Coordinates of N, CA, C and O in Angstrom, one line a residue:
M1 N 74.5 16.4 -16.4 CA 74.5 15.1 -17.2 C 73.9 15.4 -18.5 O 72.9 15.7 -18.5
L2 N 74.6 15.0 -19.5 CA 74.3 15.0 -20.8 C 74.6 13.9 -21.7 O 75.5 13.5 -21.8
L3 N 73.4 13.2 -22.2 CA 73.4 12.0 -22.5 C 72.6 11.3 -23.7 O 71.1 12.0 -23.4
V4 N 72.9 11.5 -24.9 CA 71.6 11.1 -26.3 C 71.6 9.8 -26.4 O 72.9 8.9 -26.5
T5 N 70.7 9.0 -26.2 CA 70.6 7.5 -26.8 C 69.6 7.9 -28.1 O 68.7 8.6 -28.3
G6 N 69.8 6.8 -28.9 CA 68.6 6.9 -30.2 C 69.5 6.3 -31.0 O 70.7 5.2 -30.9
D7 N 69.3 6.7 -32.6 CA 69.8 5.8 -33.2 C 71.2 6.8 -33.7 O 71.5 7.7 -32.8
Q8 N 71.9 6.0 -34.4 CA 73.3 6.4 -34.8 C 72.9 8.1 -35.6 O 73.8 8.9 -35.1
A9 N 72.1 8.7 -36.4 CA 72.3 9.7 -36.8 C 71.6 10.8 -35.7 O 72.2 11.8 -35.8
A10 N 70.9 10.3 -34.4 CA 70.8 11.2 -33.5 C 71.9 11.5 -32.6 O 71.8 12.4 -32.3
C11 N 72.6 10.5 -32.6 CA 73.9 10.8 -31.5 C 74.8 11.3 -32.6 O 75.5 12.4 -31.9
E12 N 75.1 11.5 -34.0 CA 76.0 12.2 -34.4 C 76.1 13.6 -34.8 O 76.2 14.5 -34.4
E13 N 74.2 13.9 -34.6 CA 73.6 15.5 -34.7 C 73.6 16.0 -33.1 O 74.4 17.1 -33.1
G14 N 73.8 15.2 -32.1 CA 73.6 15.3 -31.1 C 75.3 16.1 -30.7 O 75.8 17.1 -29.9
K15 N 76.3 15.1 -31.1 CA 78.0 15.8 -31.3 C 78.0 16.8 -31.8 O 78.9 17.5 -31.6
A16 N 77.4 17.1 -32.8 CA 77.8 18.5 -33.8 C 77.4 19.3 -33.1 O 77.8 20.4 -33.4
L17 N 75.9 18.9 -32.1 CA 75.4 20.6 -31.9 C 76.3 20.7 -30.5 O 76.4 21.8 -30.3
L18 N 76.5 19.6 -29.7 CA 76.9 20.1 -28.5 C 78.7 19.5 -28.1 O 78.8 20.2 -26.9
G19 N 79.1 18.9 -29.3 CA 80.6 19.0 -29.0 C 80.8 17.4 -28.4 O 80.2 16.5 -28.4
D20 N 82.2 16.8 -28.7 CA 82.4 15.3 -28.7 C 82.8 15.1 -27.6 O 82.5 13.8 -27.2
G21 N 82.8 16.0 -26.4 CA 82.3 15.2 -24.7 C 81.3 14.7 -24.6 O 81.2 14.5 -23.3
L22 N 79.9 14.8 -25.7 CA 78.9 14.4 -25.3 C 79.1 12.8 -25.3 O 79.5 12.1 -26.3
T23 N 77.9 12.2 -24.2 CA 78.0 10.5 -24.1 C 77.2 10.9 -25.0 O 75.7 10.9 -25.1
T24 N 77.4 9.7 -25.6 CA 76.2 9.0 -26.7 C 76.3 7.4 -26.9 O 77.2 6.7 -26.9
I25 N 75.0 7.0 -26.9 CA 74.9 5.3 -26.8 C 73.6 5.1 -28.1 O 72.5 5.9 -28.0
A26 N 74.3 4.8 -29.1 CA 73.6 4.4 -30.3 C 72.7 3.0 -30.2 O 73.7 2.0 -30.0
V27 N 71.6 2.9 -30.1 CA 71.2 1.7 -29.7 C 70.3 1.1 -30.9 O 69.7 0.1 -31.1
K28 N 70.5 1.8 -32.2 CA 69.4 1.4 -33.4 C 70.8 2.1 -34.7 O 71.1 3.1 -34.6
Q29 N 70.4 1.4 -35.9 CA 70.7 2.5 -36.9 C 69.6 2.0 -38.0 O 69.1 1.3 -38.1
G30 N 69.2 3.6 -38.2 CA 68.5 3.5 -39.7 C 68.8 3.3 -40.5 O 69.7 3.4 -41.2
L31 N 67.4 2.5 -41.4 CA 68.0 1.7 -42.6 C 67.0 2.7 -43.3 O 67.3 2.0 -44.5
G32 N 65.8 3.1 -43.3 CA 65.2 3.8 -44.2 C 63.8 4.1 -43.1 O 64.1 4.8 -42.0
A33 N 63.0 5.0 -44.2 CA 62.0 5.8 -43.2 C 60.9 4.8 -42.1 O 61.0 5.6 -41.1
K34 N 60.9 3.7 -42.3 CA 60.2 2.9 -41.4 C 61.2 1.7 -41.3 O 60.3 0.6 -40.3
S35 N 62.6 1.3 -41.2 CA 63.1 0.6 -40.8 C 64.3 0.7 -39.9 O 65.1 1.7 -39.8
A36 N 65.0 -0.2 -39.4 CA 65.9 0.1 -38.1 C 66.8 -1.2 -38.1 O 65.8 -2.4 -37.9
R37 N 67.5 -0.9 -37.9 CA 68.5 -2.4 -36.8 C 68.6 -2.2 -35.3 O 69.2 -1.2 -35.5
L38 N 68.3 -2.7 -34.8 CA 68.0 -2.6 -33.1 C 69.2 -3.3 -32.5 O 69.0 -4.7 -32.5
L39 N 69.4 -2.8 -31.8 CA 70.4 -3.9 -30.7 C 69.3 -4.9 -29.6 O 68.3 -3.9 -29.6
P40 N 69.5 -6.0 -29.1 CA 68.9 -6.5 -28.3 C 68.1 -5.6 -27.5 O 69.4 -5.1 -26.6
P41 N 66.8 -5.8 -26.8 CA 66.7 -4.7 -25.2 C 67.6 -5.0 -24.2 O 67.9 -3.9 -23.7
R42 N 67.9 -6.1 -24.1 CA 69.2 -6.5 -22.8 C 70.2 -5.7 -23.1 O 70.9 -5.1 -22.2
R43 N 70.7 -6.0 -24.4 CA 71.9 -5.1 -24.5 C 71.8 -3.8 -24.4 O 72.6 -2.9 -23.9
A44 N 70.8 -3.1 -24.8 CA 70.4 -1.6 -24.9 C 70.5 -1.1 -23.8 O 71.3 -0.3 -23.4
R45 N 69.6 -1.6 -23.2 CA 69.7 -1.9 -21.6 C 71.1 -1.4 -20.8 O 70.8 -0.3 -20.3
A46 N 71.8 -2.5 -21.0 CA 73.1 -2.3 -20.5 C 74.1 -1.2 -20.8 O 74.7 -0.8 -20.0
L47 N 74.0 -1.0 -22.2 CA 74.8 0.4 -22.6 C 74.4 1.5 -22.1 O 75.2 2.4 -21.8
V48 N 73.2 1.6 -22.3 CA 72.5 2.9 -21.7 C 72.8 3.2 -20.7 O 73.1 4.2 -20.0
E49 N 72.6 2.1 -19.4 CA 73.3 2.0 -18.1 C 74.4 2.8 -17.9 O 74.9 3.4 -17.1
A50 N 75.2 2.0 -18.8 CA 77.0 2.2 -18.9 C 77.1 3.8 -19.1 O 78.1 4.4 -18.8
G51 N 76.2 4.2 -20.3 CA 76.3 5.5 -20.7 C 76.4 6.5 -19.5 O 76.7 7.6 -19.7
A52 N 75.0 5.9 -18.9 CA 74.5 7.3 -18.0 C 75.5 7.4 -16.8 O 75.7 8.3 -16.3
K53 N 76.2 6.4 -16.4 CA 77.1 6.1 -15.3 C 78.6 7.4 -15.7 O 78.7 7.5 -15.0
D54 N 78.7 7.0 -17.2 CA 80.1 7.5 -17.9 C 79.6 8.9 -17.7 O 80.4 9.8 -17.6
A55 N 78.5 9.4 -18.1 CA 77.8 10.8 -18.1 C 78.1 11.3 -16.9 O 78.5 12.9 -16.9
L56 N 77.8 10.9 -15.9 CA 77.8 11.2 -14.5 C 79.1 11.7 -13.9 O 79.3 12.3 -13.1
S57 N 79.9 10.9 -14.5 CA 81.3 10.8 -13.7 C 82.3 12.2 -14.5 O 83.4 12.1 -14.6
K58 N 81.7 12.5 -15.9 CA 81.7 14.3 -16.5 C 81.0 14.7 -16.3 O 80.5 15.1 -17.9
L59 N 80.3 15.2 -15.5 CA 79.7 16.4 -15.8 C 79.7 17.6 -16.2 O 79.0 18.4 -17.2
E60 N 81.2 18.1 -16.6 CA 81.5 19.4 -17.0 C 82.0 19.0 -18.5 O 82.4 19.6 -19.2
A61 N 82.1 17.9 -18.9 CA 82.4 17.6 -20.5 C 81.6 18.4 -21.3 O 82.1 18.4 -22.4
V62 N 80.4 18.5 -21.3 CA 79.4 19.2 -22.3 C 78.9 20.5 -21.6 O 78.5 20.5 -20.3
E63 N 79.2 21.8 -22.0 CA 78.6 22.9 -21.6 C 76.7 22.9 -22.0 O 76.4 22.2 -22.6
P64 N 76.0 23.3 -20.6 CA 74.8 23.2 -21.3 C 74.2 23.8 -22.3 O 74.8 25.0 -22.6
Y65 N 73.2 23.6 -23.2 CA 72.7 24.1 -24.0 C 71.4 25.0 -24.0 O 70.7 25.1 -23.4
D66 N 71.7 26.5 -24.7 CA 71.1 27.2 -24.6 C 70.3 28.2 -25.9 O 71.5 28.5 -26.4
P67 N 69.4 27.5 -26.1 CA 69.0 28.0 -27.5 C 68.6 29.7 -27.6 O 68.5 30.0 -28.9
G68 N 69.2 30.3 -26.6 CA 68.7 32.0 -26.7 C 67.5 32.0 -26.8 O 66.5 31.1 -26.9
K69 N 67.3 33.4 -26.8 CA 65.6 34.0 -26.7 C 65.7 35.2 -27.5 O 66.9 36.1 -27.8
P70 N 64.8 35.7 -28.0 CA 63.6 34.6 -28.4 C 64.1 33.3 -29.1 O 65.4 33.2 -29.4
C71 N 63.3 32.2 -29.4 CA 63.6 30.8 -29.4 C 62.7 30.6 -31.0 O 61.8 31.2 -30.7
E72 N 63.0 30.3 -31.9 CA 62.2 29.4 -33.0 C 62.8 28.3 -33.1 O 63.9 28.0 -33.4
I73 N 61.7 27.7 -33.5 CA 62.0 25.7 -33.6 C 61.1 25.5 -34.8 O 59.9 25.8 -35.4
K74 N 62.3 24.9 -36.1 CA 61.2 24.8 -37.4 C 61.5 23.1 -37.4 O 62.6 22.4 -36.7
V75 N 60.0 22.9 -37.9 CA 60.1 21.3 -37.9 C 59.6 20.9 -39.3 O 58.7 21.3 -39.8
E76 N 60.3 19.7 -39.8 CA 59.8 19.5 -41.1 C 59.6 18.0 -41.0 O 59.7 17.1 -40.7
F77 N 57.9 17.6 -41.3 CA 57.3 16.4 -41.3 C 57.9 15.8 -42.3 O 57.6 16.1 -43.5
K78 N 57.4 14.4 -42.5 CA 57.4 13.6 -43.4 C 56.2 13.7 -44.2 O 56.2 13.2 -45.4
G79 N 55.1 13.9 -43.6 CA 54.0 13.7 -44.4 C 53.2 15.4 -44.1 O 53.8 16.4 -43.2
T80 N 51.8 15.5 -44.6 CA 51.4 17.0 -44.4 C 50.3 16.9 -43.5 O 49.5 17.8 -43.2
T81 N 49.7 15.6 -43.1 CA 48.5 15.7 -41.7 C 49.4 16.3 -40.5 O 48.3 17.5 -39.8
S82 N 50.3 16.2 -40.1 CA 50.1 17.3 -39.0 C 50.6 18.9 -38.9 O 49.8 19.2 -38.4
P83 N 51.2 18.7 -40.2 CA 51.5 20.6 -40.1 C 50.1 20.8 -40.4 O 49.5 22.2 -39.8
A84 N 49.1 20.4 -40.9 CA 47.9 21.1 -41.5 C 47.0 21.3 -40.2 O 46.3 22.3 -40.1
K85 N 47.1 20.5 -39.1 CA 46.5 20.5 -38.1 C 47.0 22.0 -36.9 O 46.5 21.7 -36.3
L86 N 48.5 22.0 -37.3 CA 48.8 22.8 -36.2 C 49.1 24.4 -37.0 O 49.4 24.9 -36.4
R87 N 48.5 24.6 -38.4 CA 48.4 25.9 -38.8 C 47.6 26.9 -38.1 O 47.8 28.0 -38.3
C88 N 46.8 26.5 -37.2 CA 46.0 27.6 -36.6 C 46.1 27.8 -35.0 O 45.6 28.7 -34.4
R89 N 47.6 27.3 -34.6 CA 47.9 27.5 -33.5 C 48.8 28.5 -33.6 O 49.5 29.2 -34.3
T90 N 48.3 29.6 -32.2 CA 49.3 30.7 -31.9 C 50.6 30.4 -31.9 O 50.7 29.2 -31.2
G91 N 51.5 31.0 -32.8 CA 52.8 31.1 -32.7 C 53.1 30.4 -33.5 O 54.5 30.1 -33.8
V92 N 52.5 29.4 -34.3 CA 53.1 28.6 -35.4 C 52.9 28.8 -36.6 O 51.5 29.5 -37.1
E93 N 53.4 29.3 -37.2 CA 53.4 29.2 -38.9 C 53.6 28.2 -39.4 O 54.8 27.9 -39.6
L94 N 52.6 28.1 -40.6 CA 52.9 27.0 -41.6 C 53.5 27.6 -42.8 O 53.3 28.4 -43.4
L95 N 54.8 27.0 -43.1 CA 56.0 27.3 -44.0 C 55.5 26.8 -45.6 O 55.9 27.3 -46.6
D96 N 55.2 25.8 -45.3 CA 55.1 24.9 -46.7 C 54.1 23.4 -46.2 O 54.0 23.6 -45.3
S97 N 53.3 22.8 -47.1 CA 52.9 21.8 -46.8 C 53.0 20.8 -45.6 O 52.4 20.1 -44.8
R98 N 54.6 20.7 -45.6 CA 55.1 19.6 -44.5 C 56.1 20.2 -43.6 O 56.8 19.8 -42.6
T99 N 56.5 21.7 -43.6 CA 57.3 22.2 -42.7 C 56.2 23.4 -42.0 O 55.7 24.4 -42.1
I100 N 56.7 23.6 -40.7 CA 56.1 24.5 -39.5 C 57.4 25.2 -38.9 O 58.2 25.0 -38.5
V101 N 57.0 26.7 -38.3 CA 57.9 27.3 -37.7 C 57.1 27.6 -36.5 O 56.0 28.6 -36.3
S102 N 57.7 27.2 -35.0 CA 57.1 28.1 -34.1 C 58.2 28.9 -33.3 O 59.3 29.1 -32.9
R103 N 57.4 30.2 -33.2 CA 58.2 31.1 -32.3 C 57.4 31.7 -31.1 O 56.4 31.7 -30.9
A104 N 58.3 32.0 -30.0 CA 58.0 32.4 -28.9 C 59.5 33.3 -27.9 O 60.0 33.0 -28.8
D105 N 59.3 33.9 -27.2 CA 60.0 34.6 -26.1 C 61.2 33.5 -25.9 O 62.1 33.8 -25.4
D106 N 60.8 32.5 -25.6 CA 61.6 31.3 -25.0 C 61.4 29.8 -25.3 O 60.5 29.6 -26.0
W107 N 62.4 29.1 -25.3 CA 61.9 27.7 -25.9 C 61.4 27.1 -25.3 O 60.4 26.3 -26.5
W108 N 60.8 26.7 -24.1 CA 59.8 25.9 -23.7 C 58.5 26.2 -23.9 O 57.4 25.4 -24.5
T109 N 58.4 27.7 -24.3 CA 56.8 28.2 -25.2 C 56.9 27.7 -26.6 O 55.7 27.3 -26.8
A110 N 57.8 27.8 -27.2 CA 57.5 27.2 -28.5 C 57.8 26.3 -28.6 O 56.7 25.7 -29.7
W111 N 58.3 25.5 -28.1 CA 57.8 24.0 -28.0 C 56.5 23.6 -27.4 O 55.8 22.9 -28.2
R112 N 56.1 24.0 -26.5 CA 54.2 23.7 -26.5 C 53.6 24.0 -27.2 O 52.8 23.4 -27.2
Q113 N 53.7 24.9 -27.9 CA 52.7 25.7 -29.2 C 52.4 24.9 -30.1 O 51.5 24.7 -30.4
F114 N 53.7 23.6 -30.1 CA 53.5 23.1 -31.4 C 53.4 21.2 -30.9 O 52.5 20.6 -31.5
F115 N 53.9 21.0 -29.9 CA 54.2 19.8 -29.5 C 52.8 19.4 -28.5 O 52.5 18.0 -28.4
F116 N 52.4 20.2 -27.6 CA 51.5 20.0 -26.6 C 49.9 20.2 -27.2 O 49.7 21.3 -27.7

């Protein structure tokens, strides 16, 4: 099952990456860096539950995503504090004051190098 929930932009990015068969549930619309228009929690929960049921009813709608091997994850942060803290981690390279790249043999290792 593939289901993406989040803001409208995340849903659009998910469909661009995985295809129109992806079930998406937009529960908020981003208005700015620190603001969004959110659905009321009860309505959001109902939509996510319905979306999960829909996604489970069409398991073949989207091919599983395989980022390939080796893997590289590039992250651009809004500020400079987080990248500066990550610059000395093994496998992580600071590209500029706000951007890091994590490289590893597989996706999970690349993710762990900077996220955990």
